[in-house]
Coordinates of C-alpha atoms and ligand atoms in Angstrom, one line a residue:
X513 CA 0.0 -0.3 0.3
X514 CA 2.5 2.4 0.8
X515 CA 4.9 2.1 -2.7
X516 CA 1.5 2.3 -3.9
X517 CA 1.1 5.0 -2.8
X518 CA 4.9 6.7 -3.3
X519 CA 4.3 5.0 -7.0
X520 CA 1.3 7.7 -7.6
X521 CA 2.6 10.8 -5.3
X522 CA 6.0 9.9 -7.8
X523 CA 4.1 10.5 -10.9
X524 CA 1.3 13.2 -10.3
X525 CA 3.7 16.1 -11.3
X526 CA 3.0 19.8 -9.4
X527 CA 4.3 22.0 -11.6
X528 CA 1.3 21.5 -13.8
X529 CA -1.8 22.7 -13.4
X530 CA -4.5 21.4 -10.3
X531 CA -6.2 18.0 -11.7
X532 CA -9.7 18.6 -12.0
X533 CA -11.7 16.5 -9.7
X534 CA -11.3 12.6 -8.1
X535 CA -8.2 11.0 -6.8
X536 CA -5.3 13.1 -9.2
X537 CA -6.6 16.3 -7.8
X538 CA -6.4 15.0 -3.9
X539 CA -3.1 13.1 -4.9
X540 CA -1.7 16.5 -6.4
X541 CA -2.4 18.4 -3.2
X542 CA -1.0 15.9 -1.0
X543 CA 2.3 16.1 -3.0
X544 CA 2.1 20.0 -2.5
X545 CA 1.6 19.7 0.7
X546 CA 4.3 17.4 1.5
X547 CA 6.7 20.4 0.1
X548 CA 4.9 22.3 2.7
X549 CA 5.1 20.2 6.4
X550 CA 8.6 19.3 4.9
X551 CA 9.7 23.2 4.8
X552 CA 8.0 23.5 8.4
X553 CA 9.3 20.6 9.6
X554 CA 12.8 22.4 9.1
X555 CA 12.0 25.7 10.3
X556 CA 10.6 24.5 13.5
X557 CA 13.3 21.4 14.0
X558 CA 10.9 18.9 14.2
X559 CA 8.1 17.2 12.5
X560 CA 4.9 18.6 12.4
X561 CA 1.9 16.6 13.6
X562 CA -1.5 15.6 13.6
X563 CA -4.4 13.6 15.8
X564 CA -8.0 12.5 14.1
X565 CA -10.5 12.0 17.0
X566 CA -13.4 10.2 16.2
X567 CA -17.2 10.0 17.6
X568 CA -19.5 7.5 16.9
X569 CA -20.3 4.3 14.5
X570 CA -18.2 2.5 12.6
X571 CA -18.4 4.1 9.5
X572 CA -17.1 7.3 10.9
X573 CA -14.7 4.9 12.2
X574 CA -13.8 3.5 8.7
X575 CA -13.7 7.5 7.8
X576 CA -11.0 8.5 9.7
X577 CA -9.0 5.8 8.6
X578 CA -9.0 8.0 5.6
X579 CA -8.2 11.3 7.6
X580 CA -5.4 9.7 9.0
X581 CA -3.8 8.1 5.9
X582 CA -4.2 11.0 4.1
X583 CA -2.7 12.7 7.2
X584 CA 0.7 10.6 7.0
X585 CA 0.7 11.4 3.3
X586 CA 0.9 14.7 3.5
X587 CA 4.1 14.5 5.9
X588 CA 2.2 14.4 9.3
X589 CA 3.2 12.3 12.0
X590 CA 0.4 10.9 14.2
X591 CA 0.5 11.6 17.8
X592 CA -2.5 12.7 20.6
X593 CA -5.3 15.1 20.5
X594 CA -2.7 17.9 23.0
X595 CA 0.6 17.4 21.0
X596 CA -0.8 17.5 17.6
X597 CA -0.2 20.6 15.7
X598 CA -3.4 19.4 13.3
X599 CA -5.9 17.7 15.1
X600 CA -9.6 16.8 13.4
X601 CA -12.1 16.1 14.6
X602 CA -14.3 13.8 13.5
X603 CA -18.3 14.2 14.6
X604 CA -21.6 12.5 15.4
X605 CA -25.1 13.6 15.6
X606 CA -27.4 10.5 15.9
X607 CA -27.7 11.4 19.5
X608 CA -27.6 14.8 21.2
X609 CA -25.3 13.6 23.6
X610 CA -22.6 13.0 21.6
X611 CA -23.7 17.1 19.7
X612 CA -22.1 18.0 23.5
X613 CA -19.5 15.6 23.8
X614 CA -18.0 18.0 21.3
X615 CA -18.5 20.9 21.9
X616 CA -16.6 20.3 25.2
X617 CA -13.4 18.6 23.6
X618 CA -13.3 22.0 21.0
X619 CA -13.7 24.3 23.8
X620 CA -10.3 22.5 25.5
X621 CA -8.6 22.4 22.0
X622 CA -8.8 26.5 22.4
X623 CA -6.1 26.0 25.4
X624 CA -4.0 23.7 23.5
X625 CA -4.0 26.2 20.5
X626 CA -2.9 28.9 23.0
X627 CA 0.0 27.0 23.8
X628 CA 1.1 26.0 20.7
X629 CA 0.4 28.5 17.6
X630 CA 0.7 26.3 14.8
X631 CA -1.7 24.3 15.6
X632 CA -4.8 24.0 13.5
X633 CA -8.3 22.8 14.2
X634 CA -10.6 21.0 12.3
X635 CA -14.3 19.5 12.2
X636 CA -15.6 16.9 9.6
X637 CA -18.6 14.4 9.6
X638 CA -21.9 14.1 10.1
X639 CA -23.1 17.1 12.3
X640 CA -21.4 19.6 9.9
X641 CA -24.4 18.6 7.2
X642 CA -26.3 20.0 9.9
X643 CA -26.4 24.4 9.3
X644 CA -27.7 24.5 13.3
X645 CA -24.1 22.9 14.0
X646 CA -22.2 25.1 11.1
X647 CA -23.6 28.1 12.6
X648 CA -23.1 27.2 16.5
X649 CA -18.9 26.8 15.3
X650 CA -18.3 29.7 13.9
X651 CA -20.3 32.0 16.5
X652 CA -18.9 30.5 19.2
X653 CA -15.9 28.4 18.7
X654 CA -14.1 31.6 16.2
X655 CA -10.8 29.6 16.6
X656 CA -12.3 26.3 14.5
X657 CA -10.0 26.5 10.9
X658 CA -11.9 24.2 8.8
X659 CA -15.3 22.8 8.5
X660 CA -16.4 20.2 5.5
X661 CA -19.1 17.6 5.8
X662 CA -19.6 13.8 4.9
X663 CA -20.1 14.2 0.9
X664 CA -16.8 16.0 0.5
X665 CA -14.7 13.8 2.8
X666 CA -12.3 13.1 0.3
X667 CA -11.1 16.5 -0.6
X668 CA -9.4 16.9 2.9
X669 CA -6.1 17.2 1.4
X670 CA -7.3 20.0 -0.7
X671 CA -8.7 21.7 2.5
X672 CA -5.5 21.1 4.5
X673 CA -3.8 22.7 1.9
X674 CA -5.8 25.7 2.0
X675 CA -5.5 25.8 5.7
X676 CA -2.4 26.4 5.7
X677 CA -2.6 29.0 2.4
X678 CA -5.8 31.4 3.6
X679 CA -5.9 33.3 6.5
X680 CA -9.1 33.2 6.6
X681 CA -11.3 30.2 7.9
X682 CA -12.6 27.2 5.4
X683 CA -15.6 26.5 5.5
X684 CA -16.7 23.6 2.6
X685 CA -20.2 22.3 2.3
X686 CA -22.2 20.1 0.1
X687 CA -25.7 19.0 0.6
X688 CA -25.0 16.4 -1.5
X689 CA -23.1 13.7 -3.0
X690 CA -23.0 10.8 -5.6
X691 CA -19.4 10.4 -5.9
X692 CA -17.9 7.7 -4.7
X693 CA -13.4 8.5 -5.0
X694 CA -11.7 5.1 -4.2
X695 CA -8.1 4.6 -3.7
X696 CA -7.0 7.3 -1.7
X697 CA -4.7 6.9 1.4
X698 CA -5.8 5.4 4.7
X699 CA -4.0 4.6 7.5
X700 CA -5.9 1.4 9.4
X701 CA -6.0 0.9 12.9
X702 CA -5.6 -2.9 13.5
X703 CA -3.2 -4.6 11.1
X704 CA -5.4 -8.4 11.3
X705 CA -8.8 -6.5 10.6
X706 CA -10.4 -3.7 8.7
X707 CA -13.8 -2.0 7.8
X708 CA -14.6 -2.0 4.6
X709 CA -17.7 0.5 3.2
X710 CA -20.2 -1.2 0.8
X711 CA -22.2 1.6 0.6
X712 CA -22.7 4.8 1.8
X713 CA -26.1 6.7 2.9
X714 CA -29.5 5.5 3.7
X715 CA -33.3 5.9 2.3
X716 CA -35.2 4.4 4.8
X717 CA -36.3 7.4 6.4
X718 CA -36.8 6.3 10.7
X719 CA -38.4 9.2 11.7
X720 CA -36.2 9.4 14.4
X721 CA -33.0 9.4 12.8
X722 CA -31.1 12.1 11.2
X723 CA -29.1 9.8 9.3
X724 CA -30.2 10.5 5.5
X725 CA -30.5 13.9 5.6
X726 CA -26.9 14.1 7.0
X727 CA -25.2 10.8 5.3
X728 CA -28.0 11.5 1.8
X729 CA -29.3 9.0 -0.3
X730 CA -28.0 5.3 -0.5
X731 CA -25.2 4.3 -2.9
X732 CA -23.7 1.4 -3.6
X733 CA -20.2 0.6 -4.1
X734 CA -18.8 -1.5 -7.1
X735 CA -18.5 -5.1 -6.5
X736 CA -15.4 -5.5 -8.1
X737 CA -13.9 -2.1 -6.3
X738 CA -14.9 -3.9 -3.5
X739 CA -13.4 -6.9 -3.8
X740 CA -10.3 -5.8 -5.0
X741 CA -10.1 -3.4 -1.6
X742 CA -10.5 -7.2 0.5
X743 CA -7.9 -8.6 -1.9
X744 CA -5.3 -5.5 -1.1
X745 CA -6.1 -5.6 2.1
X746 CA -5.9 -9.5 2.5
X747 CA -2.5 -9.2 0.9
X748 CA -1.7 -6.6 3.8
X749 CA -2.2 -9.5 5.6
X750 CA -6.1 -8.6 7.1
X751 CA -8.2 -11.9 8.4
X752 CA -11.3 -10.2 9.1
X753 CA -12.6 -7.8 7.7
X754 CA -16.6 -6.0 8.5
X755 CA -18.3 -5.1 6.2
X756 CA -20.7 -1.4 6.7
X757 CA -23.4 -0.3 5.1
X758 CA -26.4 1.5 7.3
X759 CA -28.6 -1.0 5.7
X760 CA -26.6 -3.5 4.1
X761 CA -29.5 -5.8 3.2
X762 CA -30.4 -3.6 0.1
X763 CA -27.0 -2.8 -1.2
X764 CA -26.1 -3.1 -5.0
X765 CA -30.1 -3.0 -5.7
X766 CA -29.3 0.1 -7.4
X767 CA -26.3 -0.6 -9.2
X768 CA -26.2 -0.8 -13.1
X769 CA -25.5 -4.7 -12.9
X770 CA -27.5 -5.4 -9.6
X771 CA -26.1 -7.7 -7.4
X772 CA -27.9 -8.8 -4.0
X773 CA -25.9 -8.7 -0.5
X774 CA -26.3 -12.3 -0.4
X775 CA -23.8 -12.8 -3.4
X776 CA -21.7 -10.1 -2.1
X777 CA -20.7 -11.6 1.1
X778 CA -20.1 -15.2 -0.5
X779 CA -17.9 -13.6 -2.8
X780 CA -15.9 -11.8 0.5
X781 CA -15.1 -15.8 1.9
X782 CA -13.7 -16.6 -0.9
X783 CA -10.5 -14.0 -1.2
X784 CA -7.2 -16.1 -0.1
X785 CA -6.4 -15.3 3.2
X786 CA -9.9 -13.9 4.6
X787 CA -11.1 -15.7 7.6
X788 CA -13.9 -13.9 8.5
X789 CA -16.0 -11.8 7.5
X790 CA -18.9 -9.6 10.0
X791 CA -21.1 -7.3 8.5
X792 CA -23.3 -4.2 9.9
X793 CA -26.1 -3.2 9.8
X794 CA -29.1 -5.4 8.4
X795 CA -32.9 -3.9 8.5
X796 CA -35.0 -6.5 9.8
X797 CA -37.6 -5.8 6.5
X798 CA -34.8 -6.3 4.1
X799 CA -32.8 -9.1 5.6
X800 CA -33.2 -12.2 2.7
X801 CA -33.7 -15.7 3.2
X802 CA -30.8 -16.2 0.3
X803 CA -28.4 -13.8 3.2
X804 CA -29.6 -16.3 6.4
X805 CA -28.7 -19.9 3.2
X806 CA -25.3 -17.6 2.7
X807 CA -24.9 -17.3 6.3
X808 CA -25.7 -21.0 7.0
X809 CA -23.7 -22.8 5.0
X810 CA -20.9 -20.9 5.1
X811 CA -18.6 -20.9 8.4
X812 CA -16.6 -18.0 7.5
X813 CA -19.2 -15.9 8.2
X814 CA -19.4 -15.0 11.1
X815 CA -22.2 -16.5 13.7
X816 CA -24.0 -12.7 14.7
X817 CA -26.8 -10.5 13.1
X818 CA -27.6 -6.9 14.4
X819 CA -30.7 -6.6 13.7
X820 CA -31.9 -3.1 15.6
X821 CA -35.5 -3.7 16.6
X822 CA -36.1 -0.4 18.0
X823 CA -39.4 -0.9 19.1
X824 CA -41.5 -3.9 20.1
X825 CA -45.1 -2.0 19.7
X826 CA -47.0 -1.8 16.6
X827 CA -47.9 1.3 17.4
X828 CA -44.2 3.0 18.0
X829 CA -43.0 0.7 14.4
X830 CA -45.7 2.6 12.1
X831 CA -45.0 5.7 13.6
X832 CA -41.4 5.1 13.6
X833 CA -41.8 4.5 9.5
X834 CA -40.0 1.0 10.6
X835 CA -42.2 -1.0 8.0
X836 CA -42.4 -4.3 10.2
X837 CA -44.5 -5.6 12.9
X838 CA -43.8 -6.9 16.0
X839 CA -44.8 -10.5 14.3
X840 CA -42.9 -10.0 11.6
X841 CA -39.6 -9.3 13.6
X842 CA -40.3 -12.5 15.9
X843 CA -40.9 -14.7 12.8
X844 CA -37.6 -13.2 11.7
X845 CA -36.0 -13.9 14.5
X846 CA -37.0 -16.9 15.1
X847 CA -36.5 -18.2 11.8
X848 CA -32.9 -17.4 12.4
X849 CA -32.5 -19.2 15.9
X850 CA -33.7 -22.6 13.7
X851 CA -31.8 -22.1 10.8
X852 CA -28.0 -20.9 12.4
X853 CA -28.8 -21.9 16.3
X854 CA -25.2 -20.7 17.1
X855 CA -26.0 -17.2 15.8
X856 CA -26.1 -14.5 18.3
X857 CA -28.7 -12.4 17.9
X858 CA -28.0 -8.7 19.2
X859 CA -29.7 -5.3 18.5
X860 CA -30.9 -1.8 19.5
X861 CA -33.6 -0.3 21.0
X862 CA -35.1 3.6 21.8
X863 CA -37.0 4.3 24.9
X864 CA -38.6 7.8 24.7
X865 CA -40.2 7.7 21.1
X866 CA -43.0 10.6 21.3
X867 CA -46.0 8.9 22.0
X868 CA -44.5 5.8 23.7
X869 CA -46.5 4.4 26.8
X870 CA -45.5 2.0 29.6
X871 CA -47.8 -0.3 27.7
X872 CA -45.4 0.4 24.0
X873 CA -42.7 -0.4 26.1
X874 CA -43.9 -3.7 27.6
X875 CA -44.4 -4.9 24.0
X876 CA -40.3 -4.2 23.6
X877 CA -39.8 -6.7 26.3
X878 CA -41.8 -8.5 25.3
X879 CA -40.3 -9.5 22.5
X880 CA -36.6 -9.3 24.5
X881 CA -37.6 -11.9 26.4
X882 CA -39.0 -14.0 23.4
X883 CA -36.7 -13.2 21.1
X884 CA -33.7 -13.8 24.1
X885 CA -31.4 -10.9 22.6
X886 CA -27.4 -12.2 23.0
X887 CA -26.8 -8.4 23.4
X888 CA -29.0 -5.3 23.1
X889 CA -27.9 -1.5 23.0
X890 CA -30.8 0.7 24.0
X891 CA -31.2 4.9 23.4
X892 CA -33.1 6.8 25.3
X893 CA -34.6 8.6 22.1
X894 CA -33.0 12.3 21.5
X895 CA -34.8 14.4 19.2
X896 CA -33.5 15.4 16.1
X897 CA -34.2 18.7 14.2
X898 CA -35.7 18.1 10.8
X899 CA -36.6 14.8 12.1
X900 CA -40.8 13.5 11.5
X901 CA -40.3 12.4 15.0
X902 CA -39.6 16.0 16.4
X903 CA -42.8 17.1 15.0
X904 CA -44.3 14.9 17.4
X905 CA -45.8 14.8 21.1
X906 CA -42.8 14.1 23.0
X907 CA -42.7 11.8 26.3
X908 CA -41.4 13.7 29.6
X909 CA -37.8 12.6 30.7
X910 CA -38.9 11.3 33.7
X911 CA -41.3 9.0 31.3
X912 CA -38.6 7.7 29.4
X913 CA -36.0 7.0 32.3
X914 CA -38.3 4.7 34.1
X915 CA -39.2 2.6 31.4
X916 CA -36.1 3.0 30.2
X917 CA -34.4 1.2 33.5
X918 CA -37.3 -1.2 33.3
X919 CA -35.9 -2.1 29.7
X920 CA -32.6 -2.5 30.6
X921 CA -32.9 -5.1 33.8
X922 CA -34.9 -7.9 30.9
X923 CA -32.1 -7.0 28.6
X924 CA -29.6 -7.3 30.8
X925 CA -30.8 -10.3 32.4
X926 CA -31.2 -11.6 28.8
X927 CA -28.3 -11.7 27.5
X928 CA -27.0 -13.5 30.9
X929 CA -28.7 -15.8 30.2
X930 CA -28.1 -16.1 26.1
X931 CA -24.7 -16.1 27.2
X932 CA -24.4 -19.7 29.2
X933 CA -25.7 -21.4 26.5
X934 CA -21.9 -21.4 24.6
X935 CA -20.1 -22.1 28.0
X936 CA -18.3 -25.5 27.5
X937 CA -18.5 -25.2 24.2
X938 CA -14.0 -24.9 21.5
X939 CA -14.3 -22.1 19.5
X940 CA -11.9 -20.3 17.6
X941 CA -10.8 -16.7 18.8
X942 CA -9.9 -14.0 16.8
X943 CA -7.0 -12.6 19.9
X944 CA -7.1 -8.9 20.0
X945 CA -5.5 -7.1 22.5
X946 CA -3.7 -8.1 26.2
X947 CA -6.1 -7.9 28.8
X948 CA -6.0 -4.7 30.8
X949 CA -6.5 -6.2 34.6
X950 CA -3.9 -9.0 33.9
X951 CA -0.8 -9.0 31.4
X952 CA -0.6 -12.6 31.9
X953 CA -4.2 -12.9 29.6
X954 CA -4.9 -12.1 25.8
X955 CA -8.5 -11.1 24.8
X956 CA -10.5 -12.6 21.9
X957 CA -13.7 -12.6 19.7
X958 CA -15.5 -15.0 18.8
X959 CA -17.3 -15.5 15.7
X960 CA -21.0 -14.5 17.3
X961 CA -19.0 -11.6 18.8
X962 CA -19.0 -12.8 22.5
X963 CA -15.8 -11.8 24.7
X964 CA -13.4 -14.1 25.4
X965 CA -9.9 -14.0 28.0
X966 CA -7.5 -16.6 27.9
X967 CA -4.1 -17.0 29.3
X968 CA -1.5 -15.8 26.2
X969 CA 1.5 -13.5 25.2
X970 CA 0.8 -10.9 23.0
X971 CA 2.5 -12.5 19.6
X972 CA -1.2 -14.3 19.7
X973 CA -2.7 -10.8 19.0
X974 CA -3.9 -10.5 15.3
X975 CA -3.5 -14.5 15.0
X976 CA -7.0 -17.2 15.1
X977 CA -7.0 -19.5 17.9
X978 CA -8.7 -22.6 19.4
X979 CA -10.1 -21.9 22.3
X980 CA -12.7 -23.4 25.0
X981 CA -14.8 -21.4 27.0
X982 CA -15.0 -22.4 30.1
X983 CA -17.3 -20.2 32.4
X984 CA -19.4 -17.6 31.5
X985 CA -19.3 -14.5 33.3
X986 CA -22.1 -12.5 32.5
X987 CA -20.9 -10.8 29.0
X988 CA -17.8 -12.5 29.0
X989 CA -16.0 -16.0 29.5
X990 CA -12.5 -16.8 30.9
X991 CA -11.7 -19.7 28.2
X992 CA -8.3 -21.6 27.7
X993 CA -6.6 -21.5 24.4
X994 CA -6.8 -25.8 23.3
X995 CA -2.9 -27.2 22.4
X996 CA -2.8 -29.2 20.0
X997 CA -3.2 -32.7 21.8
X998 CA -6.4 -31.5 22.2
X999 CA -7.3 -32.3 18.8
X1000 CA -11.2 -31.2 18.1
X1001 CA -12.5 -30.8 14.9
X1002 CA -13.3 -26.3 16.6
X1003 CA -15.2 -24.2 14.1
X1004 CA -14.2 -20.7 12.4
Ligands
5AD1496 N1 -32.8 8.9 19.2 C1 -32.2 7.8 19.9 N2 -31.2 6.2 19.6 C2 -31.1 7.0 17.8 N3 -30.6 6.1 17.3 C3 -30.7 6.7 15.6 N4 -31.5 7.3 16.1 C4 -32.1 7.9 17.5 C5 -32.1 9.0 18.1 N5 -32.7 10.4 17.5 C6 -30.7 4.3 17.3 C7 -31.0 3.6 16.9 C8 -29.8 2.9 15.6 C9 -28.9 3.5 16.6 C10 -27.9 3.2 15.6 O1 -28.5 4.8 17.3 O2 -31.4 2.7 17.7 O3 -30.3 1.8 15.2
SF4_1497 FE1 -31.2 5.7 10.3 FE2 -33.0 4.0 9.9 FE3 -31.6 4.3 7.8 FE4 -31.1 3.2 10.2 S1 -32.4 2.3 8.5 S2 -29.3 4.9 9.3 S3 -32.3 3.9 12.2 S4 -32.7 6.0 9.2

């Protein structure tokens, strides 16, 4: 990857005109910035440094790897938030607490900037697609040097150049964007696993959700580009990939040569070196029988389906514009349990959606008990300006909190019960880190997305090892690595 980047940069002529658009234009600015950072580093007697701070989901984490890759290609060394010359916040706006968190962090960054007059501060991502947030930054945080959004993230190199070559704040916001620019540099956080975007945006317009407004309409990447990227990752040593999209089940429908998500998924597992494939997120209304059968017959596909329920009440589901009923969801979950019994089913649930009563929450709790979710992320409804739900009658905070506590207790009990069902089994774990509490242990992730702690040394990080799950501790296991005498068939 590094060599390829250097080859591309070497081929760019910065004495000529700026290429009109696309990745060539960005490489042009990367090369220009390299000259700038080299000169500046010489002047300062040290290298310029940069840090990317990420809020929100896996898609944002993936975007941040691209931002970091571009910064490194421009000649910055990666450092922490406090000691960077270029600080970029990649924001989330799915719930209000993410917004508040960001303002706190930018406030603190003003102190770093006072200490370091070279410092530049940039803010990008979902929150910047909202006018009110940008207005607030302009007004109350005038020391922010660069603001851009989700549709033009690929222009980052050009914007960095502008920041260093103009004395005004740079704000570049696009209302939409269909372009998918492939092949920009990226700095992967882990050497053995990687997220891979398969689509961008969302067309579902759930009535509470801001995502379709800030990420735009659904766009699928071409399968050939996705598969090529995964081949490259595999040849770089990546063993596990996570296919990313807001609604992966509708992948490929709008391509010139339509292809289903199940077909794409199957193709990814055939790439040499890829041992496990995950995906996120599925919408229950679009999850196909083909996909279930594809997971069932292919042991490389993770035994984990994240299937956001949001609510178990038909009335609330309708108001949320989810387009399925409680019965339909239950039937789907039941069918998955029958077809792939070793798969974990996890979910997202919102409590306190406008008009929700205690009886509606009882319906949600009923689904939690019936499905027996292996894990559930529970959220208190957060009003997002511009969404249809923001104009509906809101539920008082104390009622939301009471219902949330009631639901959370059931969710936790159910998850604990479910975890027990895997105790004593043998599985393959991908070791991800040294255990935080006891460094003689390492921590791995199972195909069903559960965590296991086993005795082992850091050299195991990034490898698949066969483990036995000896003890279940609620949400995780203690186990041991099976030695070669324990000749058992461990499924991947
Ligand atoms: N309030 C609370 N939770 C929300 N989510 C999305 N929008 C909101 C909102 N306005 C939750 C949904 C989604 C998850 C990523 O975030 O449960 O599945
Ligand atoms: Fe938001 Fe619904 Fe799209 Fe998920 S499917 S991103 S909840 S609109």
